[in-house]
Tab-separated table of C-alpha atoms in Angstrom:
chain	number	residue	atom	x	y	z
U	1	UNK	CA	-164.782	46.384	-20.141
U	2	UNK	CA	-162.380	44.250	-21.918
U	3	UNK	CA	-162.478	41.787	-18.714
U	4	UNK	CA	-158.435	42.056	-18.886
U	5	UNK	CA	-157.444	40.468	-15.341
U	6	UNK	CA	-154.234	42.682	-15.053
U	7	UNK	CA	-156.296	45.680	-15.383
U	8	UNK	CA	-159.004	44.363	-12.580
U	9	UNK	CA	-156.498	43.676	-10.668
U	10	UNK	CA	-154.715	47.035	-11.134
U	11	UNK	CA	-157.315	49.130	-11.195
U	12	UNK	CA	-158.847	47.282	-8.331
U	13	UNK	CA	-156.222	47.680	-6.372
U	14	UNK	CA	-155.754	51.799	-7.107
U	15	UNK	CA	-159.238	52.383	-6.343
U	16	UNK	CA	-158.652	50.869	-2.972
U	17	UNK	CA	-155.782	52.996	-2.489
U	18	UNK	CA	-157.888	56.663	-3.610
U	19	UNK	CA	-160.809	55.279	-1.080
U	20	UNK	CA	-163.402	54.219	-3.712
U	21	UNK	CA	-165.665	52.149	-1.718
U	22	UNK	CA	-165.693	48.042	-2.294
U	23	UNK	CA	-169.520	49.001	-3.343
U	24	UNK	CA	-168.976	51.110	-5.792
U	25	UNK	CA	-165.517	49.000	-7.425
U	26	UNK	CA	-168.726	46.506	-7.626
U	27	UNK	CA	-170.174	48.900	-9.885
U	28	UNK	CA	-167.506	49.510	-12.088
U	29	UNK	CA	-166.635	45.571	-12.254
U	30	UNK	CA	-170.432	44.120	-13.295
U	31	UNK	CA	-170.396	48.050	-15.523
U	32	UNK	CA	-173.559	49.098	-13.543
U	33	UNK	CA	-172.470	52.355	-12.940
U	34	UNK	CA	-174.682	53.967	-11.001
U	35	UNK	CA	-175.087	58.087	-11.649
U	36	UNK	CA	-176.309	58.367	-8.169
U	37	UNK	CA	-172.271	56.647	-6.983
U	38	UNK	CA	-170.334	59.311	-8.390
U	39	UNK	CA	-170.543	62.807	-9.326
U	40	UNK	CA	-172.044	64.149	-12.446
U	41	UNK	CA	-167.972	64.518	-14.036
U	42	UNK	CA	-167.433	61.251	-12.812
U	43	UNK	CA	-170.025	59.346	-13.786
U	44	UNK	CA	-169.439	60.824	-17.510
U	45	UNK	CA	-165.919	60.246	-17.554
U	46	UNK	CA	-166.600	56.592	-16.326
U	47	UNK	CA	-169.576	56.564	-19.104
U	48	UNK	CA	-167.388	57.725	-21.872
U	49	UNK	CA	-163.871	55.242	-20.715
U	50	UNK	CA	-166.450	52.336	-20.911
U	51	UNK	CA	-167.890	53.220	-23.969
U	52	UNK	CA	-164.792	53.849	-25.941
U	53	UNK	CA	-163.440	51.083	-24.791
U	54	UNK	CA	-166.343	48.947	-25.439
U	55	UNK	CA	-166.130	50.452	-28.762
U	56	UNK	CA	-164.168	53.336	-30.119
U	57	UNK	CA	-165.949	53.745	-33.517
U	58	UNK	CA	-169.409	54.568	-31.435
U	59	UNK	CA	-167.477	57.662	-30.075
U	60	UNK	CA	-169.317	60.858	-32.041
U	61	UNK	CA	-169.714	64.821	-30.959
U	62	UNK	CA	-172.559	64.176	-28.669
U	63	UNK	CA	-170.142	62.151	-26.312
U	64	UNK	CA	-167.862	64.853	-26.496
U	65	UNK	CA	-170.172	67.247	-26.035
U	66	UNK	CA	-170.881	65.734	-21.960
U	67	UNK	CA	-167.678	65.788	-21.105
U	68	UNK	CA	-167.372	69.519	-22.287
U	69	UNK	CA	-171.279	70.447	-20.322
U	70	UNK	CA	-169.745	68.753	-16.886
U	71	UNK	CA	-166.190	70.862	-17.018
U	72	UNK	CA	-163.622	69.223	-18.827
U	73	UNK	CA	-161.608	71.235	-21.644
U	74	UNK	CA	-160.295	70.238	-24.978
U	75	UNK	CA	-157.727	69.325	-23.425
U	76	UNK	CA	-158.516	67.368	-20.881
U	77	UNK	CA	-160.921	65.253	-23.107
U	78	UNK	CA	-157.638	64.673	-25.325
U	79	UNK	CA	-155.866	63.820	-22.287
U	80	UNK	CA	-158.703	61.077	-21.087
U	81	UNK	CA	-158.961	59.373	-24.762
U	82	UNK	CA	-154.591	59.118	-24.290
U	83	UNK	CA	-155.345	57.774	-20.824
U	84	UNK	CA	-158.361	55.322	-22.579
U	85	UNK	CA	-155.970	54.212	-25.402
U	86	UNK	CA	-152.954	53.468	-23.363
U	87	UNK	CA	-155.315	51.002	-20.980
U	88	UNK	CA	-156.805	49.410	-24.237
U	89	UNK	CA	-153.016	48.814	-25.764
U	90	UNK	CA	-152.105	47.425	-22.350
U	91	UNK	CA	-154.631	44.998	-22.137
U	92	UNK	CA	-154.054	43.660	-25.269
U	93	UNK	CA	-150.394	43.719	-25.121
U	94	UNK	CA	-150.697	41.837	-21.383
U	95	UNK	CA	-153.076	39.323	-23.379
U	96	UNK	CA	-150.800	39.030	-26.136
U	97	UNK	CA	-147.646	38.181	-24.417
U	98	UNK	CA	-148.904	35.952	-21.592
U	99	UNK	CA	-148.165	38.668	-19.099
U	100	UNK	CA	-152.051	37.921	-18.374
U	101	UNK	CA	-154.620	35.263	-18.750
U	102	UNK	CA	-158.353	34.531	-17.602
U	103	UNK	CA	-159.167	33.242	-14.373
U	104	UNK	CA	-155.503	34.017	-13.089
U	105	UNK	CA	-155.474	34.915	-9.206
U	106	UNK	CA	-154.534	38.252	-8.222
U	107	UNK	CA	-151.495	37.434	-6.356
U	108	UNK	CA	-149.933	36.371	-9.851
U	109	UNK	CA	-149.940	39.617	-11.320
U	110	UNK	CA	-149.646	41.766	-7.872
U	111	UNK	CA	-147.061	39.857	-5.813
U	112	UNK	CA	-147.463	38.670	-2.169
U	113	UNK	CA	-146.045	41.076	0.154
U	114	UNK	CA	-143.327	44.089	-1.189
U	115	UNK	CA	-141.149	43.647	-4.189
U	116	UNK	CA	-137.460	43.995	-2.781
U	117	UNK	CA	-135.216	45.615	-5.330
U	118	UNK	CA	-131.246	44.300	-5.369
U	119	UNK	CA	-128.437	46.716	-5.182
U	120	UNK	CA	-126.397	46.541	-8.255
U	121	UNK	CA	-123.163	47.256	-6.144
């Protein structure tokens, strides 16, 4: 939503890793998310991340409302705005600091291959 390339690539690269199909990353990259790709919870909870995101003042009782009607408590809403919040702050803070920047490739921000930690010793 904020077309943040660290969080493509990161959240690109999860996806993979839970077995979202390339199809339906596809989706979530151009944000045509599709309510026939996911399951009624998940295509609300994808609805709601984009839309907060997109913006956060637009956010009213109705919103919260669907999330409550397709299972999620108090609770977990709070927990999912958190979740939201901490992305948006990221992305910003990786834009800020030159962590990130447009039309980087992904091998910048992932690596090639395994990062190999030292041993202080």
């Amino acid at each position: 939503v904020m077309e943040c390339e660290g969080c493509r690539f990161f959240h690109t690269d999860r996806l993979q890793e839970e077995g979202v199909s390339d199809d339906q990353i596809q989706q979530m990259r151009q944000r045509e998310i599709e309510a026939s790709a996911f399951s009624e919870k998940e295509y609300e909870i994808l609805s709601f991340a984009e839309q907060l995101a997109d913006d956060h003042h637009s956010i009213d009782e109705s919103d919260i409302e669907r999330l409550r009607e397709v299972g999620l408590s108090d609770t977990e809403i709070v927990e999912l705005i958190d979740c939201i919040a901490v992305h948006i702050y990221t992305a910003v803070f990786q834009e800020a600091t030159g962590v990130v920047e447009r039309g980087m490739p992904e091998t910048n921000y992932l690596g090639e291959g395994e990062l190999l930690l030292e041993d202080d010793d």
